[in-house]
Structure formats: C-alpha cells, structure tokens
PDB file of C-alpha atoms in Angstrom:
ATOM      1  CA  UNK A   1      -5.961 -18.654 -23.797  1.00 62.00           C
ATOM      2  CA  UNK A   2      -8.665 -18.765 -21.183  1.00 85.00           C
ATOM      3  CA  UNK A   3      -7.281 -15.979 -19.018  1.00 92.00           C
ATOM      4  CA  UNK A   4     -10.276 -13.679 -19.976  1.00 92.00           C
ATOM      5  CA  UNK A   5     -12.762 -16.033 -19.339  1.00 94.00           C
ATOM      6  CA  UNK A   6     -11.712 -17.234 -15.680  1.00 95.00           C
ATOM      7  CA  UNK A   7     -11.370 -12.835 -15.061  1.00 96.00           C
ATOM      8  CA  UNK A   8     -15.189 -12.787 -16.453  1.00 96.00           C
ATOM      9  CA  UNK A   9     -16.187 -15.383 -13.874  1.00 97.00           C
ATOM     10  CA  UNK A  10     -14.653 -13.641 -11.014  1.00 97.00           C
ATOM     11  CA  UNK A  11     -16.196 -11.028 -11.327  1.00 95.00           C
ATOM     12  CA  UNK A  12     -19.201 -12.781 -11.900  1.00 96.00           C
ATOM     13  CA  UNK A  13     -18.737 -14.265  -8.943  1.00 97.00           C
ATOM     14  CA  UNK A  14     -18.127 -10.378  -7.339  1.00 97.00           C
ATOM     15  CA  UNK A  15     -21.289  -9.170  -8.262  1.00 97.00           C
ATOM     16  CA  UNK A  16     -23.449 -12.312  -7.631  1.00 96.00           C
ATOM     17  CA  UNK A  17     -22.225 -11.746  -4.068  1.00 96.00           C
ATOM     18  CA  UNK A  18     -22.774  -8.101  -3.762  1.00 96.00           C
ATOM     19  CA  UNK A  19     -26.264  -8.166  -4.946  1.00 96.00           C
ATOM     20  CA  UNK A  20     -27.565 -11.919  -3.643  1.00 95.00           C
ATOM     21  CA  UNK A  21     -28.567 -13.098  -7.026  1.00 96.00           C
ATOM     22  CA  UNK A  22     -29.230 -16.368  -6.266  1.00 95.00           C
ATOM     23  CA  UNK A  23     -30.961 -15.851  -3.124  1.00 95.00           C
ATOM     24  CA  UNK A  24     -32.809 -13.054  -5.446  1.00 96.00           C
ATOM     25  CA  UNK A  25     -33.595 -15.773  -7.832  1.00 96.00           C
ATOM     26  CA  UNK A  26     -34.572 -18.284  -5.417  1.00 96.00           C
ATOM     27  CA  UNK A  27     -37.151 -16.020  -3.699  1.00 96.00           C
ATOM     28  CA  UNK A  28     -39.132 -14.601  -7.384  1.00 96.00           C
ATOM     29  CA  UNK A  29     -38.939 -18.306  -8.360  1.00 97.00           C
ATOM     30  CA  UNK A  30     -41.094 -18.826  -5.092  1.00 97.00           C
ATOM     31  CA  UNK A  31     -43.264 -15.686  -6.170  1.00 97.00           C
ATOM     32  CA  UNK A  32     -42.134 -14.378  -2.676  1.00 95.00           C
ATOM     33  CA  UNK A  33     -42.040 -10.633  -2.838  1.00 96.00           C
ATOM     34  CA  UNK A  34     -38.596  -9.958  -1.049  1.00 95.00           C
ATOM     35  CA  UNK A  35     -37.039  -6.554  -2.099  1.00 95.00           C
ATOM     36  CA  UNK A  36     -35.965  -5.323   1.468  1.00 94.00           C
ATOM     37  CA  UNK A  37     -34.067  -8.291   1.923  1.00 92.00           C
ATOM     38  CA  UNK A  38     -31.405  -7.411  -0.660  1.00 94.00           C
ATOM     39  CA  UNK A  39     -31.108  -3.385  -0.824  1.00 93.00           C
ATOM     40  CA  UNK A  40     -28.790  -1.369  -0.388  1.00 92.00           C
ATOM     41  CA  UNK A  41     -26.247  -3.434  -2.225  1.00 93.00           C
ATOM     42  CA  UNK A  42     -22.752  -1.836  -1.469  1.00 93.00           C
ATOM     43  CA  UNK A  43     -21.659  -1.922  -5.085  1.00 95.00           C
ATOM     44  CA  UNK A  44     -18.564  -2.268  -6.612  1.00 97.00           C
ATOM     45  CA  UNK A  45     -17.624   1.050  -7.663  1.00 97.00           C
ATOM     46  CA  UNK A  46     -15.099   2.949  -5.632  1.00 97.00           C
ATOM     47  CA  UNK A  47     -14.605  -0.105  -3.676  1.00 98.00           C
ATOM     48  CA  UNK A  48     -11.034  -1.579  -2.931  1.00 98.00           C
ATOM     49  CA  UNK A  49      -9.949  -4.914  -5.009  1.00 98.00           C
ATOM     50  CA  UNK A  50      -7.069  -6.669  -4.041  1.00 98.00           C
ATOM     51  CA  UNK A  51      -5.987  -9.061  -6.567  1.00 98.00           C
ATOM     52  CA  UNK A  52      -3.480 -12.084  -5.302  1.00 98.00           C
ATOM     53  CA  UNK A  53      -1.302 -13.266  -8.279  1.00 97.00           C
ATOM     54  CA  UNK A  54      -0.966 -10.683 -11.309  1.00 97.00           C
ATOM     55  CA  UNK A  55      -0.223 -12.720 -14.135  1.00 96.00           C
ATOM     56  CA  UNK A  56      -2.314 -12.574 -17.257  1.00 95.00           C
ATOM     57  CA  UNK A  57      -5.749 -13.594 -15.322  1.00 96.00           C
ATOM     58  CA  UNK A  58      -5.175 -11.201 -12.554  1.00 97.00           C
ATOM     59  CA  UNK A  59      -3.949  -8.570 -15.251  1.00 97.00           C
ATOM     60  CA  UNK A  60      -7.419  -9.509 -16.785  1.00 97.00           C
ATOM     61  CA  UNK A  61      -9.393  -8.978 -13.757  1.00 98.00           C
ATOM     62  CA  UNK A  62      -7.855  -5.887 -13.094  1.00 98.00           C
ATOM     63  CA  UNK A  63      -8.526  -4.619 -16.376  1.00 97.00           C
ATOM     64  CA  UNK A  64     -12.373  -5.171 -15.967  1.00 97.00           C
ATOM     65  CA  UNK A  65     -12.097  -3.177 -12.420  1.00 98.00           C
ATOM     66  CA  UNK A  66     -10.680  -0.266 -13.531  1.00 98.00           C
ATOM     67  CA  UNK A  67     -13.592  -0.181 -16.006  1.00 97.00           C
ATOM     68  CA  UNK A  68     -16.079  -0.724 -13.381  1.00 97.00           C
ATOM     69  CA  UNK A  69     -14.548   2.671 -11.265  1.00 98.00           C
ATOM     70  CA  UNK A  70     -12.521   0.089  -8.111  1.00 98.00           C
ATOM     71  CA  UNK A  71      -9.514   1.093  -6.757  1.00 98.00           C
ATOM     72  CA  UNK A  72      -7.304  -1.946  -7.301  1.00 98.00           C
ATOM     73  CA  UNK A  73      -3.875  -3.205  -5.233  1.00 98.00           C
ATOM     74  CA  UNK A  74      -2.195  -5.892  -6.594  1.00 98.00           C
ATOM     75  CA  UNK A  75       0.724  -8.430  -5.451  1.00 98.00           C
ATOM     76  CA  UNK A  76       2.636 -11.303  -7.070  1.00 96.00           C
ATOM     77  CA  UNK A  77       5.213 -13.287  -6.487  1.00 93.00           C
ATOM     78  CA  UNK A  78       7.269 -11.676  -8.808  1.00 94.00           C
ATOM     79  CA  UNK A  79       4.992  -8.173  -9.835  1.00 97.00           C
ATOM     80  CA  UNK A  80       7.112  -4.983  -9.578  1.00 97.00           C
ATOM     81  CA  UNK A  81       6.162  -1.709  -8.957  1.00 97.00           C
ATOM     82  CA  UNK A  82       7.070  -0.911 -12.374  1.00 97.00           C
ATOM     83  CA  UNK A  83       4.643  -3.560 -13.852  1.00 97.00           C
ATOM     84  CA  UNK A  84       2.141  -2.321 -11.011  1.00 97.00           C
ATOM     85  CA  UNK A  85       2.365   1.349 -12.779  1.00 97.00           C
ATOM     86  CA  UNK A  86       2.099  -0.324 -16.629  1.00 97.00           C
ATOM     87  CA  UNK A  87      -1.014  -1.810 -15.410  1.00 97.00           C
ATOM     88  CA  UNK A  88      -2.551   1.395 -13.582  1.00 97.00           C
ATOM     89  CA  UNK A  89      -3.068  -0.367 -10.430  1.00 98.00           C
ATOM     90  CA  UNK A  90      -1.368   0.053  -7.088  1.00 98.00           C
ATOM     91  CA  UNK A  91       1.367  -2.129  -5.517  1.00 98.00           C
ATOM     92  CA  UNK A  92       1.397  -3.856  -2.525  1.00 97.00           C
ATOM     93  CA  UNK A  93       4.475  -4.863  -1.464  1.00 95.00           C
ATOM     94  CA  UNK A  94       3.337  -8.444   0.264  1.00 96.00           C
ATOM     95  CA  UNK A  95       0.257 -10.107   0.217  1.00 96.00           C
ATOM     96  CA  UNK A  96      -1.175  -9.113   3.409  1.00 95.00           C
ATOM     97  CA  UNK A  97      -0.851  -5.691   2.487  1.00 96.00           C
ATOM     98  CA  UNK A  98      -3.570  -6.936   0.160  1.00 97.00           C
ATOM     99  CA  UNK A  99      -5.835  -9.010   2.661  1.00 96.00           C
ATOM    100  CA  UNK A 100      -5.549  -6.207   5.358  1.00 95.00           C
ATOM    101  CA  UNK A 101      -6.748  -3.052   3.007  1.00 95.00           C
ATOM    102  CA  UNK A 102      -9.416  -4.532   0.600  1.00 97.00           C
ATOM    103  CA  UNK A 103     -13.154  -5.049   0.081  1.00 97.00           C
ATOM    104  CA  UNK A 104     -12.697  -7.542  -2.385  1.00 98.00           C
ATOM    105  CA  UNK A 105     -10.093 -10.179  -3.053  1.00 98.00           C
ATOM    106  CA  UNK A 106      -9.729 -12.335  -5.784  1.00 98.00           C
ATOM    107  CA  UNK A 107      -7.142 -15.372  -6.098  1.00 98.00           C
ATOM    108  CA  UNK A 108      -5.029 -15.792  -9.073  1.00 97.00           C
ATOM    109  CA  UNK A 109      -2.103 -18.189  -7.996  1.00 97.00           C
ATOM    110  CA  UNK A 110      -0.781 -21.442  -9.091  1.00 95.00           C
ATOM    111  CA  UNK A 111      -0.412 -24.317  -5.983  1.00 95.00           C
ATOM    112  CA  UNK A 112       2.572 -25.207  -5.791  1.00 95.00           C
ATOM    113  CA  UNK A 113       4.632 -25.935  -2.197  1.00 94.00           C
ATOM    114  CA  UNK A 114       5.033 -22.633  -2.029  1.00 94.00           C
ATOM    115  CA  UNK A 115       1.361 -21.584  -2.438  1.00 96.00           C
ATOM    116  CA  UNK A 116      -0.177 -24.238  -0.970  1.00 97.00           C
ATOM    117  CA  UNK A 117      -2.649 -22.567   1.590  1.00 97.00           C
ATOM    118  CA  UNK A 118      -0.746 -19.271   1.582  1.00 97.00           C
ATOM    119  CA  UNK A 119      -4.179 -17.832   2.438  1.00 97.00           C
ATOM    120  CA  UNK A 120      -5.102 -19.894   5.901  1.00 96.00           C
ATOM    121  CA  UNK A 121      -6.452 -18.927   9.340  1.00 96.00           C
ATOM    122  CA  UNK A 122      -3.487 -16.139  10.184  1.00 96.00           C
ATOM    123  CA  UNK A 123      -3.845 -14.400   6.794  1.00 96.00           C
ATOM    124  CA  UNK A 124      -7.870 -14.727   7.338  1.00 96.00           C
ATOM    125  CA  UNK A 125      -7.569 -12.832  11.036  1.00 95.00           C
ATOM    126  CA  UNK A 126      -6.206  -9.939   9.024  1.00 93.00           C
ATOM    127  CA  UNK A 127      -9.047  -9.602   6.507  1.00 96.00           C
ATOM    128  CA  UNK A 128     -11.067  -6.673   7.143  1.00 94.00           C
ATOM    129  CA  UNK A 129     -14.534  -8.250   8.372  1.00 95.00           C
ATOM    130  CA  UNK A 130     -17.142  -7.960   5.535  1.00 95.00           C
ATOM    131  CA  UNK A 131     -14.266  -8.433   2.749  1.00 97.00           C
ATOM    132  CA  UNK A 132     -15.448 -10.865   0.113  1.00 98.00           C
ATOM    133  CA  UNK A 133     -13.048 -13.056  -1.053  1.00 98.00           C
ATOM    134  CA  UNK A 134     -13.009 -15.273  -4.509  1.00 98.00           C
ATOM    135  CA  UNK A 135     -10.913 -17.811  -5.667  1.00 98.00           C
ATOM    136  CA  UNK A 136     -10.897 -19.286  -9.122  1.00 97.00           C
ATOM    137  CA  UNK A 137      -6.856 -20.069  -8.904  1.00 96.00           C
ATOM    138  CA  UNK A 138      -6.866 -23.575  -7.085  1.00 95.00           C
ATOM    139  CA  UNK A 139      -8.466 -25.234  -4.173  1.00 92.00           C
ATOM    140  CA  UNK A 140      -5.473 -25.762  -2.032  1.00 95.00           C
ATOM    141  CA  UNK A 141      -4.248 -22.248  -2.364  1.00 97.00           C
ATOM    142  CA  UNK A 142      -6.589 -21.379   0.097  1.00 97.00           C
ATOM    143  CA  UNK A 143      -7.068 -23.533   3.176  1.00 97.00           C
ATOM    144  CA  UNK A 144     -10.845 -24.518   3.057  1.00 96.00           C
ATOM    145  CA  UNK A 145     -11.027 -25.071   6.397  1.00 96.00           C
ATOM    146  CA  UNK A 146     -10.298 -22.062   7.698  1.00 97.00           C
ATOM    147  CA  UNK A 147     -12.003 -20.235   4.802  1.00 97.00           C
ATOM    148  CA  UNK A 148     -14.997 -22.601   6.340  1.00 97.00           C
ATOM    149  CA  UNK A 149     -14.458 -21.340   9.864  1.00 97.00           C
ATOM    150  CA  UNK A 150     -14.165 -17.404   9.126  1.00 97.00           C
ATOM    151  CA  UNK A 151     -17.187 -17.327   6.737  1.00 98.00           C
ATOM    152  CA  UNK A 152     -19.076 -19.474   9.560  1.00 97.00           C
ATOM    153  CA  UNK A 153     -18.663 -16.528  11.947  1.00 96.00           C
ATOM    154  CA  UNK A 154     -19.626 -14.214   9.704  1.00 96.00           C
ATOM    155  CA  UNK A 155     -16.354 -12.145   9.078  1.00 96.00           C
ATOM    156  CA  UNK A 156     -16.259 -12.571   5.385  1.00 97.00           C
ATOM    157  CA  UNK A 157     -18.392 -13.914   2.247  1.00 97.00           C
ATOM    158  CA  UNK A 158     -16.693 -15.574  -0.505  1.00 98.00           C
ATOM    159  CA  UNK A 159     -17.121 -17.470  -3.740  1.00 98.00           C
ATOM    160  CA  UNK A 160     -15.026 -19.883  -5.019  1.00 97.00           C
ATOM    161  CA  UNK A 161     -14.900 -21.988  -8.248  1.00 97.00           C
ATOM    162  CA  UNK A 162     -12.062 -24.820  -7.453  1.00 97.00           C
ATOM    163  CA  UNK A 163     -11.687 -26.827  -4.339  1.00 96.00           C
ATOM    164  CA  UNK A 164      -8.864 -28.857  -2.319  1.00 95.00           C
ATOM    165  CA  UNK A 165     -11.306 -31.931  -3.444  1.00 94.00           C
ATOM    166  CA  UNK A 166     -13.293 -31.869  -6.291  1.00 93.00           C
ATOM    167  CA  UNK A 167     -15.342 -34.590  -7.706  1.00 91.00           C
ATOM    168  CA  UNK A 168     -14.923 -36.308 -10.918  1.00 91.00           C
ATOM    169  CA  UNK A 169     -18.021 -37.922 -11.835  1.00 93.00           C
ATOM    170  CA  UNK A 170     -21.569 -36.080 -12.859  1.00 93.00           C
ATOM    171  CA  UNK A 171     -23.931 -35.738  -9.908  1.00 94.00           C
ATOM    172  CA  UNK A 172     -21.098 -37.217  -7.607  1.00 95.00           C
ATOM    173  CA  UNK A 173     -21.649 -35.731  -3.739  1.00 93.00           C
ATOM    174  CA  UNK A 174     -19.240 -32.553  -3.250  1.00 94.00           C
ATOM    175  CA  UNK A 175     -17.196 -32.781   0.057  1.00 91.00           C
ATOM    176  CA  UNK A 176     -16.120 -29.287   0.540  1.00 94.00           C
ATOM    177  CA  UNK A 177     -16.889 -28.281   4.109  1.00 93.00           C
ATOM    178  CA  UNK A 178     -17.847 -24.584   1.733  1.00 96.00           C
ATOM    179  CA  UNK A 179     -20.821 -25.845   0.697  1.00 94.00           C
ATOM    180  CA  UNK A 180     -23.402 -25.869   3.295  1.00 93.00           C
ATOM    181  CA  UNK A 181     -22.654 -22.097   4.444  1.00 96.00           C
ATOM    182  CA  UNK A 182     -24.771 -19.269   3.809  1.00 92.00           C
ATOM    183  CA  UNK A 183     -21.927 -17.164   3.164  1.00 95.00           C
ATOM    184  CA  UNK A 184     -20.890 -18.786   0.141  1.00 97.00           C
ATOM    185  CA  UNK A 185     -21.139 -19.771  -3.467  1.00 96.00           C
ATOM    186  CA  UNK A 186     -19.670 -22.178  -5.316  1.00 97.00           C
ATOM    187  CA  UNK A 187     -19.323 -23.022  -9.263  1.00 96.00           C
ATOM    188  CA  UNK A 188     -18.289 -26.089 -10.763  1.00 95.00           C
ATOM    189  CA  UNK A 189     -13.988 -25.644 -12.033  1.00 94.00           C
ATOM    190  CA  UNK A 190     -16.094 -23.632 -14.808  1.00 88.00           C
ATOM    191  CA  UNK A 191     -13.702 -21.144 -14.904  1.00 91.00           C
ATOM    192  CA  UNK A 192     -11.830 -21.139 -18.149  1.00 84.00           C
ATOM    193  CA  UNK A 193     -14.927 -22.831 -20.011  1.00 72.00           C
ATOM    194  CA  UNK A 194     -15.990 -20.791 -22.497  1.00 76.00           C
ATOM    195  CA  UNK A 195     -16.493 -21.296 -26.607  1.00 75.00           C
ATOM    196  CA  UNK A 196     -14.326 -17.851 -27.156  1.00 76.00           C
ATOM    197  CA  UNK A 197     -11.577 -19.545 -24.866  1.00 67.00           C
ATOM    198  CA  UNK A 198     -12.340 -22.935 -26.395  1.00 74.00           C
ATOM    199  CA  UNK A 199     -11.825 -21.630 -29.754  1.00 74.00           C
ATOM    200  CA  UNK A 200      -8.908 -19.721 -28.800  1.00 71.00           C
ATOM    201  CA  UNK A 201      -7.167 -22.709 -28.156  1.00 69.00           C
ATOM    202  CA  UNK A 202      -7.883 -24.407 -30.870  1.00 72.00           C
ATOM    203  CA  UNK A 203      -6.711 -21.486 -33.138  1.00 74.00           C
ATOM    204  CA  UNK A 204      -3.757 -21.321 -30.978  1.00 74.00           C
ATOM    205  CA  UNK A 205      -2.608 -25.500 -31.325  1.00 77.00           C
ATOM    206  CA  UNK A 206      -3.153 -25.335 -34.701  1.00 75.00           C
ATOM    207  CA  UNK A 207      -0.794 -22.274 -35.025  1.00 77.00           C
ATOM    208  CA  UNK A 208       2.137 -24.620 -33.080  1.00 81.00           C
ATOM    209  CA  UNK A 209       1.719 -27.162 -34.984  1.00 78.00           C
ATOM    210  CA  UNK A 210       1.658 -25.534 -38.355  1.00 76.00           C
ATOM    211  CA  UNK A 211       4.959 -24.139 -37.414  1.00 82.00           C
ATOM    212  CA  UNK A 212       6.174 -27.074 -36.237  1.00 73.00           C
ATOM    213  CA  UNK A 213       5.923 -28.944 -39.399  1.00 79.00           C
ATOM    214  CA  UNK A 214       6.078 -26.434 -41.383  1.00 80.00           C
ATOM    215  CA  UNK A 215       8.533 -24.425 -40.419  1.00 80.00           C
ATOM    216  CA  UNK A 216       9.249 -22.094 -44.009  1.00 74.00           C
ATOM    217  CA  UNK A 217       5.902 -21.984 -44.734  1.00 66.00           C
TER     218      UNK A 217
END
C-alpha cells in the first residue's frame, strides 16, 4: 500500500542530490548569494538508473523514471527478462551488472540472510565514481560502513532513509557513521509515510476484514 510513496521519496531523494537543495536552502536562508556553487546540475534525464530489487516499489520507481526520460536497468532476485520487457526497462542479469553501468542506484530489497549487506566494500569498488546511490529498502542491506568509507573519499554521493541502527525515541542522538559526511543525506524511516498510503491501508484492512466476517456479503 505504500509502495508509491517510498518510489516518491527516492526520487526525492535523487533530485535533492543532483541539485544540492539543502545546501541551496541553507545558503538563501543565510542571504548568501551562492549560484556558482550549484550549476551545472547533471540532471536526471538521459541518465542511467539502476534499480536493485524490482518488486512493486522498484516497479514504482521505475515507472516515475521512464517519465522523467532515464534509461533504467533493473535486477531482482527473482525478475526475468520477460518481466524486465513488461516493465519497459532493461535487464541485468546480476546485480553488479547494475552497480558497474549506472549513474544512479536505488535500493529496493528486503534484509534477510541473504541480503544482508549484499551491497558492501567489493560491490562499492565497482561503482562507477560519481554514481549516487539511495537506499530506502533497509539499513543492513547496505553495509554502512563501507558506504561511510567510499562516500568519505569522494567516489560516490548517496542518500539514504533507513539505517543498520536507528533510534527510537524523538530527538534521540543518531549513530550512523552516514551522518557527519558531506556526501550524504539522510531522512528519518519516512519512507512509506504518507496520508494517500495511510489511507490506503486503512481502505485496504477494512476490505479483509469485511470479507472475513462477512464472507456472502
């Protein structure tokens, strides 16, 4: 129910990258002229998107790309080339195919053992240097440390809104070794948070349990 809201915020988090808006922000809010500092953007149009995990939130994502003129590769753990071609994006046949031909990357996996830091300091070597890479899956998909290391040598920029640790109370101190580095922004597990996907929901549990309890109705 949230899939289209957790595609919106990726590629939020895409274009807040590509054109500094918070930095942009930061710098009118301190009535600091500062227009050189952020042109040329590279834009996102005819730019390569991989996309990590097509289910229904990378099908989402890719969606919105298309629209915005990217050429988009995608790979899942079980996404065919036949669902690849019902989509209208290309397939890569393993995920580094992905990492090793794309200017953006976005994350769409579950963790599980399998997952668990499938993107770490090998699959980072192989990113093209100045790919941007977002996650809004979960934290421990992608190894934070190494995501830490390769964004602190400036061979990548990336954006992420879930972490390997994430607080649980308001205003409590976040850990993640992420969030000190200029190369990086961070949201708060905002992701699927939205009233449409809130109400979505809703419509949706009320739907199950009508037909639960009333099955013949």
């Amino acid at each position: 129910a949230n899939s289209a809201a957790v595609a919106e915020l990726a590629f939020g988090l895409m274009l807040t990258i590509d054109r500094k808006i918070p930095q942009n922000i930061v710098d009118f809010k301190s009535r600091r002229w500062a227009k050189p500092r952020y042109v040329p953007a590279r834009g996102l149009k005819g730019r390569n998107l991989g996309i990590v995990g097509m289910g229904r939130i990378g099908r989402e994502v890719a969606s919105r790309a298309l629209t915005f003129g990217m050429n988009v590769t995608g790979w899942g753990r079980s996404f065919t080339k036949k669902d690849a071609d019902v989509v209208g994006v290309n397939y890569a046949q393993d995920i580094h195919e992905v990492l090793e031909n794309s200017d953006f990357i976005t994350v769409h996996l579950p963790l599980t053992e399998e997952t668990k830091h499938i993107i770490s300091t090998d699959q980072l070597q192989k990113v093209t240097p100045g790919t941007v890479l977002i996650n809004v899956a979960r934290g421990g998909v992608i190894d934070e440390s190494a995501l830490a290391a390769a964004i602190a040598e400036g061979r990548i920029e990336a954006a992420a809104d879930v972490f390997e640790e994430e607080p649980t109370q308001l205003d409590e101190e976040i850990r993640s070794p992420l969030a000190d580095l200029d190369g990086f922004i961070g949201t708060h597990h905002v992701g699927g948070m939205t009233l449409q996907a809130q109400e979505e929901i809703g419509e949706r549990l009320v739907q199950i349990l009508e037909s639960y309890f009333f099955p013949n109705a």
